[in-house]
Short mmCIF file of C-alpha atoms in Angstrom, two decimals:
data_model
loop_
_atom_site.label_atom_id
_atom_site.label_comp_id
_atom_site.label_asym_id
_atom_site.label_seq_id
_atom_site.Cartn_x
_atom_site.Cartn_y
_atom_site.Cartn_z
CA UNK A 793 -20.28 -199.39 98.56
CA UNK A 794 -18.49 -196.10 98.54
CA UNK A 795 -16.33 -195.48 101.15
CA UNK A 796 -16.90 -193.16 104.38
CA UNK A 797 -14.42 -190.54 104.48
CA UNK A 798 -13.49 -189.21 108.61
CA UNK A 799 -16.13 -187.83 109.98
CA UNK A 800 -14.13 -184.28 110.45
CA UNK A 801 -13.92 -184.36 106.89
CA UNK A 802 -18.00 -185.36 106.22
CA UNK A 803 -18.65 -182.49 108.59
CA UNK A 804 -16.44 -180.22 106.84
CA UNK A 805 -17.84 -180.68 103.62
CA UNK A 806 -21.57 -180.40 104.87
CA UNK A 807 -21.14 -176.75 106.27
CA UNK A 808 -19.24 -176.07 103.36
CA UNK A 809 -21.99 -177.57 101.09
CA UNK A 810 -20.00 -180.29 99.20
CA UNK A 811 -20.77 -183.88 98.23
CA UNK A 812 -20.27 -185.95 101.67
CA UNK A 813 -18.56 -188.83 99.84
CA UNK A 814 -15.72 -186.78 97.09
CA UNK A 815 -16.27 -183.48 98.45
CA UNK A 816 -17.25 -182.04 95.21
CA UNK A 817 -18.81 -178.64 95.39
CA UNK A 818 -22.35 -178.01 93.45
CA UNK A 819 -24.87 -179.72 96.34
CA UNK A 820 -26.84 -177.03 96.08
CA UNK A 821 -28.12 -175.66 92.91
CA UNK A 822 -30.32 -173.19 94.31
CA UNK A 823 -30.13 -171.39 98.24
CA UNK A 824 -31.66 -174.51 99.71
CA UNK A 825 -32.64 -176.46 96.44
CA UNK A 826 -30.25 -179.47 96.04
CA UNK A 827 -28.66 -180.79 92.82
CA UNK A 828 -29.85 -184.13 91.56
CA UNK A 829 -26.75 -185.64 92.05
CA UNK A 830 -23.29 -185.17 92.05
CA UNK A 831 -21.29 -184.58 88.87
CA UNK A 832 -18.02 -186.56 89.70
CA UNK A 833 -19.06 -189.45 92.11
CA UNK A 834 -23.02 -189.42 91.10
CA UNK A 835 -24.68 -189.69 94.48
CA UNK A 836 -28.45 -189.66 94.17
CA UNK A 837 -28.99 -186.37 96.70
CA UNK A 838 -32.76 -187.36 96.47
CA UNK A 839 -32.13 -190.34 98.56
CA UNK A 840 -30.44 -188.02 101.18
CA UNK A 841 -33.59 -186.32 103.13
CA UNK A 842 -32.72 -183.83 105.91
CA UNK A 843 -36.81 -182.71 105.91
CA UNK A 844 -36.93 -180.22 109.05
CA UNK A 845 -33.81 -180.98 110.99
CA UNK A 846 -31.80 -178.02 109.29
CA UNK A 847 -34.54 -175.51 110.42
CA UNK A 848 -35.02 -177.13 114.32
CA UNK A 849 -31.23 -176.54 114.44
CA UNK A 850 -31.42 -172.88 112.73
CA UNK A 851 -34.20 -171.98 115.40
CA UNK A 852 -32.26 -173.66 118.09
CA UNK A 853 -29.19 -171.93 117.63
CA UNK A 854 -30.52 -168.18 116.70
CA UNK A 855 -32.49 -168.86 119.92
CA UNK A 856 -29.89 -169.64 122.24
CA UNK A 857 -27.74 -166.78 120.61
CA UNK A 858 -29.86 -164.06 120.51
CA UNK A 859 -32.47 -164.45 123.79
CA UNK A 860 -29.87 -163.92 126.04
CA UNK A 861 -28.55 -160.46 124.19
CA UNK A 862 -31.70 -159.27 123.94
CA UNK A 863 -32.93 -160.60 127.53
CA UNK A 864 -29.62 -158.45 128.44
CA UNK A 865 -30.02 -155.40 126.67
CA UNK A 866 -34.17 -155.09 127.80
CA UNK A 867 -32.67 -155.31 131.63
CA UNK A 868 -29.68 -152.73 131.30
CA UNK A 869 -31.44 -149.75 128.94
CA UNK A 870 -34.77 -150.98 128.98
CA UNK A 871 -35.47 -150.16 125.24
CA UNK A 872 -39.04 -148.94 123.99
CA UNK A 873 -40.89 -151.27 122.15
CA UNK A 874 -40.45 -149.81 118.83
CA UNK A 875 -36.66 -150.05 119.36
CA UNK A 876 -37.17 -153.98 119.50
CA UNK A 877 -39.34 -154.16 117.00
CA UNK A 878 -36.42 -152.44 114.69
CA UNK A 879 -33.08 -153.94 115.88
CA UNK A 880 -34.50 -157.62 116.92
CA UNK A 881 -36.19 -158.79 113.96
CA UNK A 882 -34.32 -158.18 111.50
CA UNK A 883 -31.33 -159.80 113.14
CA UNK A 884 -33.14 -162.64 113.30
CA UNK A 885 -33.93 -163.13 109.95
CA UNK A 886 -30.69 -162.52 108.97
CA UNK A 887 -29.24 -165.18 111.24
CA UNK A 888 -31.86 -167.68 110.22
CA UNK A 889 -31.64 -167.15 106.70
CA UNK A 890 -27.33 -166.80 106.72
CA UNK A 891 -27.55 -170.26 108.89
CA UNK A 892 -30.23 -171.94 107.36
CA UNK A 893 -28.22 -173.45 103.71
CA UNK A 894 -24.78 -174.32 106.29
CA UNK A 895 -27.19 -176.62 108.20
CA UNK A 896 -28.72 -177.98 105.80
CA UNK A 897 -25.87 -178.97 103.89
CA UNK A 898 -24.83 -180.41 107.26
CA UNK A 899 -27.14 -182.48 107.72
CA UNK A 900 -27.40 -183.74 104.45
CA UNK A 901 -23.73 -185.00 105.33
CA UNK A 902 -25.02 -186.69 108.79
CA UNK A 903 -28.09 -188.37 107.03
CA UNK A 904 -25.73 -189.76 104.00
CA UNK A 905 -23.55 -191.24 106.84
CA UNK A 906 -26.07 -192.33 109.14
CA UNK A 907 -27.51 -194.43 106.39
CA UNK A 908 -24.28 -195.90 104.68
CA UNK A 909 -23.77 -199.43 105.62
CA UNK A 910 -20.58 -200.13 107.21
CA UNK A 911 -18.15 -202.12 104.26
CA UNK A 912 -18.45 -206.21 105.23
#
């Protein structure tokens, strides 16, 4: 059973995209497509699923980021609507989709922890 490695360190090499047990880069071998597995310690990556948490998270934080700057900026110059429709979304987008992979990779570390048995 391989070992765990501190969690600061498994959370550290999820945003960064790495291998959550040596660290190695290459998770990814696509912007959200994961490797097979991991060319020094061979981890199976197919075993790790995040399925939708990465996205929940992405909408979560863009949400709690952006509302209240645009909730702000509607009350103190009270912007036309084609304003919004040119500065907000594609903001958005480009939070969500510059997020997106760091979350992911994140919580492809959390899964690959939550699931490693503890050594007996």
């Amino acid at each position: 059973m391989q070992n765990k490695p501190p969690l600061s360190t498994l959370l550290k090499w999820g945003l960064c995209r790495r291998c959550p047990v040596c660290g190695t880069p290459g998770m990814f071998q696509g912007y959200l497509k994961i490797s097979d597995r991991c060319s020094t310690c061979h981890l199976d990556f197919d075993q790790i699923r995040s399925d939708d948490a990465p996205a929940y998270f992405t909408i979560a934080i863009v949400g709690h980021v952006l509302l209240p700057i645009i909730s702000y900026v509607e009350y103190r110059y009270s912007l036309s609507l084609t304003t919004h429709l040119i500065v907000w979304p594609p903001l958005i987008t480009g939070m969500t989709l510059g997020l997106l992979p760091y979350l992911k990779g994140l919580m492809m570390a959390v899964m690959w922890l939550v699931k490693v048995k503890p050594n007996a």
